[in-house]
Amino acid sequence: MDLRAWLEKQAPDFLQTAQRFPFAILLAALTTAVVIGAINGVGWLEGEVWARAALGLATGAVFAVAGVYFAESRPETRLAGLVLKYVLPIAVVAAFQITDITWFVPFAIPAVAILWLSVSPFTRIERGAPREEVQNRFWWVNFEAFTTAIIAAVAFLIIALGIAAIERSLSILFGLGTGDLFYKWVLPFTGLFLNPVYWLSTLPRLSAYRAEELERPDFLPRAFGFLGQFVLVPLLIIYALILLAYTAQIVVTQRLPEGMIGWMVLGFVVVGAATWLVLHPPFIRTRPLVRFFLRFWFWLTLIPLGLFFVAVWIRIDAYGLTDQRLLLLAGGLWAAILAVVHLIGRGDIRLIPALAGVIMLLLSVGPWNYANLPIAQQSMRLEALLSQPGKAGASFPPDWTPRQVASAAAIIDYLQYSPGGGAKLAALLTRYGMHFEPGTDTTSSVLAALGYSLSTPLPPTSMTAQRNPLKQQVDVAATPILLGDLTVYAGQAPNFGLVFELADTRFQVLKGSAVVVDIELSPWLAKQSEGSMVDPWIDFAICNRQFRYVIDSLSADLSDAGRR
């Protein structure tokens, strides 16, 4: 009996999977070999080399699977199918070896690969009933793949626990040292090769789709539908109302949004889009709560998205671009486009992953990629600071305010700790006659060369890190009314009849909804010393009555946003 006949008898699923996804399995095997080699100390698989090689091969394997699905869905495009099955995966594997971030950053490409895999069998643009059927097929295939991926993950966990039990038993009962064999060979081989091959064997063929499965679903689709209808939808509606209330508060108090609002809104719209996908099947769309959600969801995202863009723009305007802020903007753009498309009646659930994949690809390729563009923009901000006039008519070094020192320090920190940013910083400083050695010189040394120090009092952006205790007496004879201990944190508003708030570097007191005191703290903060505070009080008047807010202790984050 030859090998093929033996496999057909003993493991027909494996043979069929190997025939369907040969290149993906080969790339998975190479990924496994690279990781096992790195774990076992193969000399040339050191540092970043093995990680780039393994991630590139694994990503290429996903692209190879997507290419197979594309070829199965569109057999008439034979050449395109061959390119997507073989040429594109090889190009992706090679692209991960590019270390210069000027034109390409590969680390978002795995997400692009997964998103492309989800839509690769459904690239035809249809209208009317065929379009609805394509969306149903899209949901069914991805649901099957997602479900079996969870099963594969649980199976690997069980196998890992079994391997650990076997290794411990052999060690305790027989004194055998089998730890290296199991943990450096068997477990990686199982997790990186056998498990993915098992998952590939479960991927459904497009011909297996039956429309009635979405009309009369079995247990698992109904369970997902229950989760979407009775858990995700109510939570999202409540969260939408909270964001709308926060927007109303901003309008009433005329205070711009702060803090983590960008990530909060982005998480809100991402979970909402995922819920939209979960609720697509016909069997669930007829439920009243689901109909309400599908009708109004994208309308509910408009005001939070407006709040999102305002909040992100405030941070970018004040502190410049970072890779995280650029990704935030991309996520907001994705959500805004989805909302507009659905509100004009052109919605399609395939657009949710497809648009995300296109945006992530655009952010990975070109000089505007999410790593290079922030470095370029922060370099321009630093150059603008360096080009300012110096003291007493000198041209250099520049004459900076404390806030500009803080801004320069944050930019230098960001550049020197960003991939490729250190070289950009060194080149910029060289143009101004300064030497900077990435990995050796620090922000403090650059500021010292310019005549400044990080110990120079700098105005904070929020009150967070512990600082100076009170070390002197304070005259309060002119303010005989004692309110008592009062602790004010950023983003909180203790109410003592008067409401006290700390908004960025502004100290505010509200009476009802009216702001009766609004003091910019930057000049006061710039005077404070490191050992004890200078004039540790803030004076203000309300209705001709004098108040003195005595500061017993101060907490301040003296860094700019680039260090957060």
Coordinates of C-alpha atoms in Angstrom, one line a residue:
M1 CA 0.0 0.0 0.0
D2 CA 1.5 3.3 -1.0
L3 CA 1.5 6.5 1.2
R4 CA -1.4 8.1 -0.6
A5 CA -3.6 5.0 -0.3
W6 CA -2.7 4.7 3.4
L7 CA -3.6 8.4 4.0
E8 CA -6.9 8.0 2.1
K9 CA -7.7 5.1 4.5
Q10 CA -6.3 6.4 7.8
A11 CA -6.6 10.2 7.5
P12 CA -8.8 11.2 4.5
D13 CA -9.5 14.7 6.0
F14 CA -5.8 15.5 6.2
L15 CA -5.2 14.4 2.6
Q16 CA -8.1 16.5 1.4
T17 CA -6.9 19.5 3.4
A18 CA -3.4 19.1 2.0
Q19 CA -4.8 19.0 -1.5
R20 CA -6.9 22.1 -0.9
F21 CA -4.3 24.2 1.0
P22 CA -0.9 22.9 0.1
F23 CA 1.0 26.2 0.1
A24 CA -0.6 27.4 3.3
I25 CA 0.4 24.1 5.0
L26 CA 4.0 24.4 3.7
L27 CA 4.2 28.0 5.1
A28 CA 2.8 26.8 8.4
A29 CA 5.4 24.1 8.5
L30 CA 8.2 26.6 7.9
T31 CA 6.7 28.9 10.6
T32 CA 6.9 26.0 13.0
A33 CA 10.5 25.2 12.0
V34 CA 11.6 28.8 12.6
V35 CA 9.9 29.1 16.0
I36 CA 11.3 25.7 17.1
G37 CA 14.7 26.7 15.9
A38 CA 14.6 30.0 17.8
I39 CA 13.4 28.2 21.0
N40 CA 16.2 25.7 20.8
G41 CA 18.9 28.4 20.2
V42 CA 19.7 28.1 16.5
G43 CA 22.5 30.7 16.0
W44 CA 21.2 32.8 13.2
L45 CA 17.6 32.9 14.5
E46 CA 18.3 35.7 17.0
G47 CA 16.9 39.0 17.9
E48 CA 14.3 40.3 15.5
V49 CA 15.3 37.9 12.7
W50 CA 13.2 34.9 13.9
A51 CA 10.2 37.1 14.8
R52 CA 10.0 38.7 11.4
A53 CA 10.6 35.4 9.7
A54 CA 7.9 33.6 11.7
L55 CA 5.3 36.4 11.5
G56 CA 5.9 36.8 7.8
L57 CA 5.5 33.1 7.1
A58 CA 2.4 32.8 9.3
T59 CA 0.9 35.9 7.5
G60 CA 1.8 34.5 4.2
A61 CA -0.1 31.3 5.1
V62 CA -3.3 33.3 5.8
F63 CA -2.9 35.0 2.5
A64 CA -2.5 31.6 0.8
V65 CA -5.8 30.4 2.4
A66 CA -7.5 33.5 1.2
G67 CA -6.2 33.0 -2.3
V68 CA -7.7 29.5 -2.3
Y69 CA -11.1 30.9 -1.3
F70 CA -10.8 33.6 -4.0
A71 CA -10.0 31.0 -6.7
E72 CA -12.8 28.7 -5.6
S73 CA -15.3 31.6 -5.7
R74 CA -14.1 32.9 -9.1
P75 CA -12.8 30.0 -11.2
E76 CA -12.9 32.2 -14.4
T77 CA -10.1 34.4 -13.0
R78 CA -7.5 31.7 -13.1
L79 CA -4.4 34.0 -13.4
A80 CA -5.6 36.2 -10.5
G81 CA -6.3 33.1 -8.4
L82 CA -2.7 31.9 -9.0
V83 CA -1.3 35.2 -8.1
L84 CA -3.3 35.4 -4.9
K85 CA -2.6 31.8 -3.9
Y86 CA 1.2 31.8 -4.5
V87 CA 2.8 35.1 -5.6
L88 CA 1.1 37.4 -3.0
P89 CA 2.0 35.1 0.0
I90 CA 5.6 34.9 -1.1
A91 CA 5.7 38.7 -1.5
V92 CA 4.3 39.1 2.0
V93 CA 6.9 36.8 3.5
A94 CA 9.7 38.8 1.8
A95 CA 8.1 42.1 2.9
F96 CA 8.5 41.3 6.5
Q97 CA 12.3 41.5 6.1
I98 CA 12.1 45.2 5.3
T99 CA 13.4 47.1 8.3
D100 CA 13.3 50.6 6.9
I101 CA 10.0 52.1 8.1
T102 CA 10.1 55.0 5.6
W103 CA 7.9 53.3 3.0
F104 CA 6.6 50.1 4.7
V105 CA 5.7 48.9 8.2
P106 CA 4.6 45.2 8.2
F107 CA 3.1 44.7 11.6
A108 CA -0.5 45.6 10.7
I109 CA -0.4 43.2 7.7
P110 CA -1.4 40.1 9.8
A111 CA -4.7 41.9 10.6
V112 CA -5.1 42.8 6.9
A113 CA -4.6 39.1 6.0
I114 CA -7.3 38.0 8.4
L115 CA -9.7 40.7 7.1
W116 CA -8.9 39.7 3.5
L117 CA -9.5 36.1 4.3
S118 CA -13.0 37.0 5.6
V119 CA -14.1 38.6 2.3
S120 CA -11.9 36.8 -0.3
P121 CA -14.7 34.3 -1.3
F122 CA -17.2 37.2 -1.7
T123 CA -15.6 39.8 -4.0
R124 CA -18.5 40.0 -6.5
I125 CA -20.6 43.2 -6.4
E126 CA -24.2 42.2 -6.7
R127 CA -27.5 44.0 -6.4
G128 CA -31.0 43.1 -5.1
A129 CA -31.6 39.4 -4.1
P130 CA -28.2 38.2 -5.3
R131 CA -26.5 40.8 -3.1
E132 CA -28.5 39.6 -0.1
E133 CA -27.6 36.0 -0.8
V134 CA -23.9 36.9 -1.0
Q135 CA -24.1 38.6 2.4
N136 CA -25.8 35.5 3.9
R137 CA -23.1 33.3 2.5
F138 CA -20.4 35.7 3.9
W139 CA -22.0 35.4 7.3
W140 CA -22.3 31.6 7.2
V141 CA -18.7 31.0 6.0
N142 CA -17.2 33.3 8.6
F143 CA -19.4 32.0 11.4
E144 CA -18.3 28.4 10.6
A145 CA -14.6 29.5 10.5
F146 CA -14.9 31.5 13.7
T147 CA -16.6 28.7 15.6
T148 CA -14.1 26.0 14.6
A149 CA -11.2 28.4 15.4
I150 CA -12.6 28.6 19.0
I151 CA -12.8 24.8 19.0
A152 CA -9.2 24.6 17.8
A153 CA -8.0 27.0 20.5
V154 CA -9.8 25.0 23.2
A155 CA -8.4 21.7 21.8
F156 CA -4.9 23.2 22.0
L157 CA -5.4 24.2 25.6
I158 CA -6.5 20.6 26.4
I159 CA -3.5 19.2 24.6
A160 CA -1.2 21.6 26.5
L161 CA -2.6 20.5 29.8
G162 CA -2.2 16.9 28.8
I163 CA 1.4 17.4 27.7
A164 CA 2.1 19.1 31.0
A165 CA 0.6 16.2 33.0
I166 CA 2.5 13.6 31.0
E167 CA 5.8 15.5 31.4
R168 CA 5.3 15.9 35.2
S169 CA 4.3 12.2 35.5
L170 CA 7.4 11.0 33.7
S171 CA 9.6 13.3 35.8
I172 CA 8.1 12.4 39.2
L173 CA 7.5 8.7 38.7
F174 CA 10.5 7.7 36.6
G175 CA 12.9 10.6 37.0
L176 CA 13.0 11.3 33.3
G177 CA 13.9 14.9 32.2
T178 CA 11.6 15.3 29.2
G179 CA 10.8 19.0 29.7
D180 CA 12.8 20.2 26.7
L181 CA 11.3 17.5 24.4
F182 CA 7.7 18.4 25.3
Y183 CA 8.0 22.1 25.7
K184 CA 10.6 23.0 23.0
W185 CA 9.4 20.5 20.4
V186 CA 6.1 18.7 20.9
L187 CA 4.1 21.7 22.2
P188 CA 5.2 24.2 19.5
F189 CA 4.7 21.6 16.8
T190 CA 1.2 20.9 18.0
G191 CA 0.2 24.6 18.4
L192 CA 1.8 26.0 15.3
F193 CA 1.3 23.2 12.8
L194 CA -1.2 20.5 13.9
N195 CA -3.8 22.9 15.2
P196 CA -3.8 25.2 12.2
V197 CA -4.0 22.2 9.8
Y198 CA -6.9 20.9 11.9
W199 CA -8.6 24.3 11.5
L200 CA -8.0 24.3 7.8
S201 CA -9.7 20.9 7.6
T202 CA -12.8 22.4 9.1
L203 CA -13.1 25.4 6.7
P204 CA -16.3 24.9 4.7
R205 CA -16.5 24.8 1.0
L206 CA -18.6 27.4 -0.6
S207 CA -20.8 24.7 -2.2
A208 CA -21.8 23.5 1.3
Y209 CA -23.9 26.5 2.0
R210 CA -27.7 26.0 2.4
A211 CA -29.9 29.0 2.7
E212 CA -32.3 27.2 5.0
E213 CA -29.6 27.1 7.7
L214 CA -30.0 30.8 8.3
E215 CA -33.8 30.5 8.4
R216 CA -34.0 27.5 10.8
P217 CA -30.6 27.6 12.6
D218 CA -29.2 25.0 14.9
F219 CA -27.9 25.6 18.4
L220 CA -24.7 27.6 17.8
P221 CA -26.1 30.3 15.5
R222 CA -29.1 30.7 17.8
A223 CA -26.7 31.1 20.8
F224 CA -24.8 33.8 18.9
G225 CA -28.1 35.5 18.1
F226 CA -29.2 35.4 21.7
L227 CA -25.9 37.0 22.8
G228 CA -26.3 39.7 20.2
Q229 CA -30.0 40.4 20.9
F230 CA -30.1 40.3 24.7
V231 CA -26.6 41.2 25.7
L232 CA -24.8 43.3 23.1
V233 CA -27.7 45.4 21.9
P234 CA -29.0 46.6 25.3
L235 CA -25.4 47.4 26.4
L236 CA -24.7 49.3 23.3
I237 CA -27.9 51.3 23.5
I238 CA -27.1 52.2 27.2
Y239 CA -23.6 53.2 26.3
A240 CA -24.8 55.3 23.4
L241 CA -27.1 57.2 25.8
I242 CA -24.2 57.7 28.2
L243 CA -22.1 59.2 25.3
L244 CA -25.0 61.4 24.3
A245 CA -25.4 62.6 27.9
Y246 CA -21.7 63.4 28.0
T247 CA -22.0 65.4 24.8
A248 CA -24.9 67.4 26.3
Q249 CA -22.7 68.1 29.4
I250 CA -19.9 69.4 27.1
V251 CA -22.4 71.7 25.4
V252 CA -23.8 73.0 28.7
T253 CA -20.5 73.5 30.5
Q254 CA -18.6 74.5 27.3
R255 CA -15.7 72.3 28.2
L256 CA -14.1 70.3 25.5
P257 CA -13.7 66.5 25.9
E258 CA -10.6 65.1 27.6
G259 CA -8.8 61.9 28.4
M260 CA -9.7 58.5 27.0
I261 CA -12.8 59.5 25.1
G262 CA -11.2 58.7 21.8
W263 CA -10.6 55.0 22.7
M264 CA -13.9 54.8 24.4
V265 CA -15.8 55.9 21.3
L266 CA -13.7 53.8 19.0
G267 CA -14.4 50.7 21.2
F268 CA -18.1 51.6 21.1
V269 CA -18.3 51.7 17.3
V270 CA -16.1 48.6 16.8
V271 CA -18.3 46.5 19.2
G272 CA -21.4 48.0 17.5
A273 CA -20.1 46.9 14.0
A274 CA -19.3 43.4 15.4
T275 CA -22.9 43.3 16.8
W276 CA -24.3 44.4 13.4
L277 CA -22.5 41.3 11.9
V278 CA -23.8 39.0 14.6
L279 CA -27.4 40.1 14.0
H280 CA -27.4 39.8 10.2
P281 CA -29.0 36.3 9.7
P282 CA -32.6 36.4 8.7
F283 CA -33.7 34.3 11.7
I284 CA -32.7 37.1 14.1
R285 CA -33.4 40.2 12.1
T286 CA -37.2 39.8 12.6
R287 CA -37.0 40.3 16.4
P288 CA -38.3 43.7 17.5
L289 CA -35.2 44.8 19.5
V290 CA -33.0 43.7 16.7
R291 CA -35.0 45.7 14.1
F292 CA -34.8 48.7 16.4
F293 CA -31.0 48.3 16.6
L294 CA -30.5 47.8 12.9
R295 CA -32.7 50.8 12.1
F296 CA -31.1 53.3 14.4
W297 CA -27.6 52.1 15.2
F298 CA -25.7 54.2 12.7
W299 CA -27.7 57.3 13.6
L300 CA -26.7 56.7 17.2
T301 CA -23.0 56.7 16.2
L302 CA -23.0 60.2 14.6
I303 CA -22.8 62.3 17.7
P304 CA -20.3 60.1 19.5
L305 CA -18.2 60.2 16.3
G306 CA -18.3 63.9 16.3
L307 CA -17.2 64.0 19.9
F308 CA -14.4 61.5 18.9
F309 CA -13.0 63.7 16.2
V310 CA -13.1 66.8 18.4
A311 CA -11.2 65.0 21.2
V312 CA -8.6 63.5 18.9
W313 CA -8.0 66.8 17.1
I314 CA -7.5 68.6 20.4
R315 CA -4.7 66.1 21.4
I316 CA -3.1 66.2 17.9
D317 CA -3.3 70.0 17.8
A318 CA -1.7 70.3 21.3
Y319 CA 0.9 67.5 21.2
G320 CA 1.2 66.3 17.6
L321 CA 0.8 63.0 15.9
T322 CA 1.8 59.6 17.5
D323 CA 1.2 56.2 16.0
Q324 CA -1.6 55.6 18.5
R325 CA -3.4 58.8 17.5
L326 CA -3.0 58.0 13.8
L327 CA -4.5 54.6 14.4
L328 CA -7.3 56.3 16.3
L329 CA -8.0 58.7 13.4
A330 CA -8.0 55.7 11.0
G331 CA -10.6 53.9 13.2
G332 CA -12.8 57.0 13.3
L333 CA -12.6 57.4 9.6
W334 CA -13.6 53.7 9.1
A335 CA -16.6 54.1 11.4
A336 CA -17.7 57.4 9.8
I337 CA -17.5 55.9 6.3
L338 CA -19.5 52.9 7.4
A339 CA -22.2 55.2 9.0
V340 CA -22.5 57.3 5.9
V341 CA -22.7 54.3 3.5
H342 CA -25.4 52.6 5.6
L343 CA -27.4 55.8 6.1
I344 CA -27.6 56.4 2.3
G345 CA -28.8 52.9 1.8
R346 CA -25.7 51.3 0.4
G347 CA -24.8 49.2 3.4
D348 CA -23.2 45.8 3.0
I349 CA -21.8 43.7 5.9
R350 CA -18.8 42.7 3.8
L351 CA -17.8 46.4 3.9
I352 CA -17.1 46.2 7.6
P353 CA -14.0 44.0 7.3
A354 CA -13.1 45.1 3.8
L355 CA -12.9 48.8 4.6
A356 CA -10.9 48.1 7.7
G357 CA -8.5 46.0 5.7
V358 CA -8.0 48.7 3.0
I359 CA -7.4 51.4 5.6
M360 CA -4.9 49.3 7.5
L361 CA -3.1 48.5 4.3
L362 CA -2.9 52.1 3.4
L363 CA -1.5 52.9 6.8
S364 CA 1.2 50.3 6.3
V365 CA 2.5 51.2 2.8
G366 CA 3.9 54.6 1.8
P367 CA 5.6 57.5 3.6
W368 CA 2.3 58.2 5.4
N369 CA 2.5 54.8 7.2
Y370 CA 1.5 54.8 10.9
A371 CA 5.2 54.6 12.1
N372 CA 6.8 57.1 9.7
L373 CA 4.2 59.9 9.5
P374 CA 4.2 60.7 13.3
I375 CA 8.0 60.7 13.3
A376 CA 8.1 63.2 10.4
Q377 CA 5.4 65.4 12.0
Q378 CA 7.0 65.4 15.4
S379 CA 10.4 66.2 13.8
M380 CA 8.8 69.2 12.1
R381 CA 7.4 70.4 15.5
L382 CA 10.9 70.0 17.1
E383 CA 12.5 71.9 14.2
A384 CA 10.0 74.7 14.6
L385 CA 11.0 75.0 18.2
L386 CA 14.7 74.8 17.4
S387 CA 14.4 77.5 14.8
Q388 CA 13.0 80.1 17.2
P389 CA 15.2 83.2 18.0
G390 CA 17.6 82.9 21.0
K391 CA 18.0 85.2 23.9
A392 CA 19.3 88.8 23.5
G393 CA 19.2 88.6 19.7
A394 CA 21.2 85.4 19.4
S395 CA 20.2 82.9 16.8
F396 CA 20.9 79.8 18.9
P397 CA 20.0 78.2 21.3
P398 CA 16.4 79.1 21.2
D399 CA 14.7 81.1 24.0
W400 CA 11.9 78.7 25.2
T401 CA 9.1 79.2 27.7
P402 CA 8.6 76.4 30.3
R403 CA 5.8 75.0 28.2
Q404 CA 8.0 74.9 25.1
V405 CA 10.7 73.1 27.1
A406 CA 8.1 70.5 28.1
S407 CA 6.9 70.2 24.5
A408 CA 10.5 69.7 23.2
A409 CA 11.2 67.1 25.9
A410 CA 8.1 65.1 25.0
I411 CA 9.0 65.2 21.3
I412 CA 12.6 64.1 21.9
D413 CA 11.3 61.3 24.1
Y414 CA 8.9 60.1 21.4
L415 CA 11.5 60.3 18.6
Q416 CA 14.3 58.5 20.5
Y417 CA 12.1 55.6 21.5
S418 CA 10.3 55.1 18.2
P419 CA 11.7 52.7 15.6
G420 CA 13.6 54.9 13.1
G421 CA 13.0 58.0 15.2
G422 CA 16.4 58.1 16.8
A423 CA 18.1 58.4 13.4
K424 CA 15.7 61.2 12.4
L425 CA 16.4 63.0 15.7
A426 CA 20.1 62.7 15.3
A427 CA 20.0 64.1 11.7
L428 CA 17.8 67.0 12.8
L429 CA 20.1 67.9 15.7
T430 CA 23.2 67.6 13.5
R431 CA 21.7 70.4 11.3
Y432 CA 21.8 72.6 14.3
G433 CA 25.4 71.8 15.2
M434 CA 24.4 69.3 18.0
H435 CA 25.5 65.7 18.4
F436 CA 23.1 63.0 19.4
E437 CA 23.9 59.3 19.6
P438 CA 20.7 57.1 19.6
G439 CA 20.8 54.7 22.5
T440 CA 23.4 56.6 24.4
D441 CA 22.3 60.3 24.6
T442 CA 19.1 61.1 26.4
T443 CA 16.4 63.8 26.5
S444 CA 18.2 65.4 29.5
S445 CA 21.5 65.6 27.6
V446 CA 19.9 67.3 24.6
L447 CA 18.1 69.8 26.8
A448 CA 21.3 70.4 28.8
A449 CA 23.1 71.2 25.5
L450 CA 20.4 73.8 24.8
G451 CA 20.8 75.3 28.3
Y452 CA 17.6 73.8 29.8
S453 CA 17.0 71.0 32.4
L454 CA 14.1 68.6 33.0
S455 CA 14.2 69.8 36.6
T456 CA 13.2 73.3 35.4
P457 CA 9.6 73.8 36.7
L458 CA 7.2 72.9 33.9
P459 CA 3.5 73.4 33.7
P460 CA 1.6 70.1 33.9
T461 CA -1.2 68.9 31.8
S462 CA -2.9 67.1 34.6
M463 CA -2.6 66.5 38.3
T464 CA -1.4 62.9 38.7
A465 CA 2.0 62.2 40.1
Q466 CA 3.0 62.9 43.8
R467 CA 4.9 66.1 44.4
N468 CA 5.8 68.7 47.1
P469 CA 4.2 68.8 50.6
L470 CA 3.3 72.1 52.3
K471 CA 6.3 73.4 54.4
Q472 CA 5.2 76.9 55.4
Q473 CA 2.4 78.7 57.3
V474 CA -0.4 80.4 55.3
D475 CA -2.2 83.5 56.4
V476 CA -6.0 82.9 56.1
A477 CA -7.1 85.8 58.3
A478 CA -8.9 87.5 55.4
T479 CA -11.0 84.4 54.7
P480 CA -12.6 83.3 58.0
I481 CA -15.0 80.8 56.4
L482 CA -13.4 77.3 56.5
L483 CA -14.7 74.8 54.0
G484 CA -12.5 72.0 55.3
D485 CA -10.4 69.4 53.5
L486 CA -11.0 69.4 49.8
T487 CA -9.2 67.1 47.3
V488 CA -9.6 67.9 43.6
Y489 CA -8.6 65.4 40.9
A490 CA -8.7 65.9 37.1
G491 CA -12.0 64.9 35.7
Q492 CA -13.8 64.9 39.1
A493 CA -16.0 67.7 40.6
P494 CA -16.4 67.7 44.4
N495 CA -19.4 69.7 45.6
F496 CA -19.2 71.8 48.7
G497 CA -22.1 74.0 47.7
L498 CA -19.5 75.2 45.2
V499 CA -18.3 72.7 42.6
F500 CA -14.5 72.6 42.2
E501 CA -13.0 71.2 39.0
L502 CA -9.5 70.8 37.5
A503 CA -9.7 70.9 33.7
D504 CA -6.2 70.5 32.2
T505 CA -4.3 73.4 33.7
R506 CA -7.4 75.4 34.6
F507 CA -8.8 75.6 38.1
Q508 CA -12.6 76.2 38.0
V509 CA -15.3 76.8 40.5
L510 CA -19.0 76.4 39.5
K511 CA -22.1 77.7 41.2
G512 CA -24.9 75.6 39.8
S513 CA -24.1 75.3 36.1
A514 CA -22.3 78.6 35.9
V515 CA -18.5 78.9 36.0
V516 CA -17.8 81.7 38.6
V517 CA -14.0 81.2 38.8
D518 CA -11.7 80.2 36.0
I519 CA -8.0 80.5 36.7
E520 CA -5.2 79.4 34.4
L521 CA -2.6 77.6 36.7
S522 CA 0.4 77.6 34.3
P523 CA 2.0 80.8 35.6
W524 CA 1.5 79.6 39.2
L525 CA 2.9 76.1 38.4
A526 CA 5.9 77.5 36.6
K527 CA 7.0 79.2 39.9
Q528 CA 7.0 76.1 42.1
S529 CA 10.2 74.6 43.3
E530 CA 11.0 70.9 43.6
G531 CA 11.6 71.0 47.4
S532 CA 8.6 73.1 48.6
M533 CA 5.9 75.1 46.9
V534 CA 6.2 78.8 46.5
D535 CA 3.1 80.6 47.7
P536 CA 1.1 77.4 48.1
W537 CA -2.3 79.0 47.7
I538 CA -4.8 80.2 45.0
D539 CA -6.8 83.3 45.8
F540 CA -10.1 84.0 44.1
A541 CA -13.3 86.0 44.8
I542 CA -17.0 85.1 44.5
C543 CA -19.7 87.7 45.0
N544 CA -17.1 90.1 46.5
R545 CA -16.1 87.5 49.1
Q546 CA -12.5 86.4 49.2
F547 CA -11.5 82.8 49.1
R548 CA -8.1 81.2 49.5
Y549 CA -7.6 77.6 48.4
V550 CA -4.6 76.4 50.5
I551 CA -2.6 73.6 48.9
D552 CA -1.4 71.1 51.4
S553 CA 0.1 68.7 48.8
L554 CA 0.3 68.9 45.0
S555 CA 0.3 66.0 42.5
A556 CA 1.3 66.8 39.0
D557 CA 2.3 65.1 35.8
L558 CA 4.9 67.4 34.4
S559 CA 5.2 65.5 31.1
D560 CA 3.6 66.4 27.8
A561 CA 1.2 63.9 26.1
G562 CA 4.1 62.4 24.1
R563 CA 5.3 60.7 27.3
R564 CA 2.0 59.2 28.3

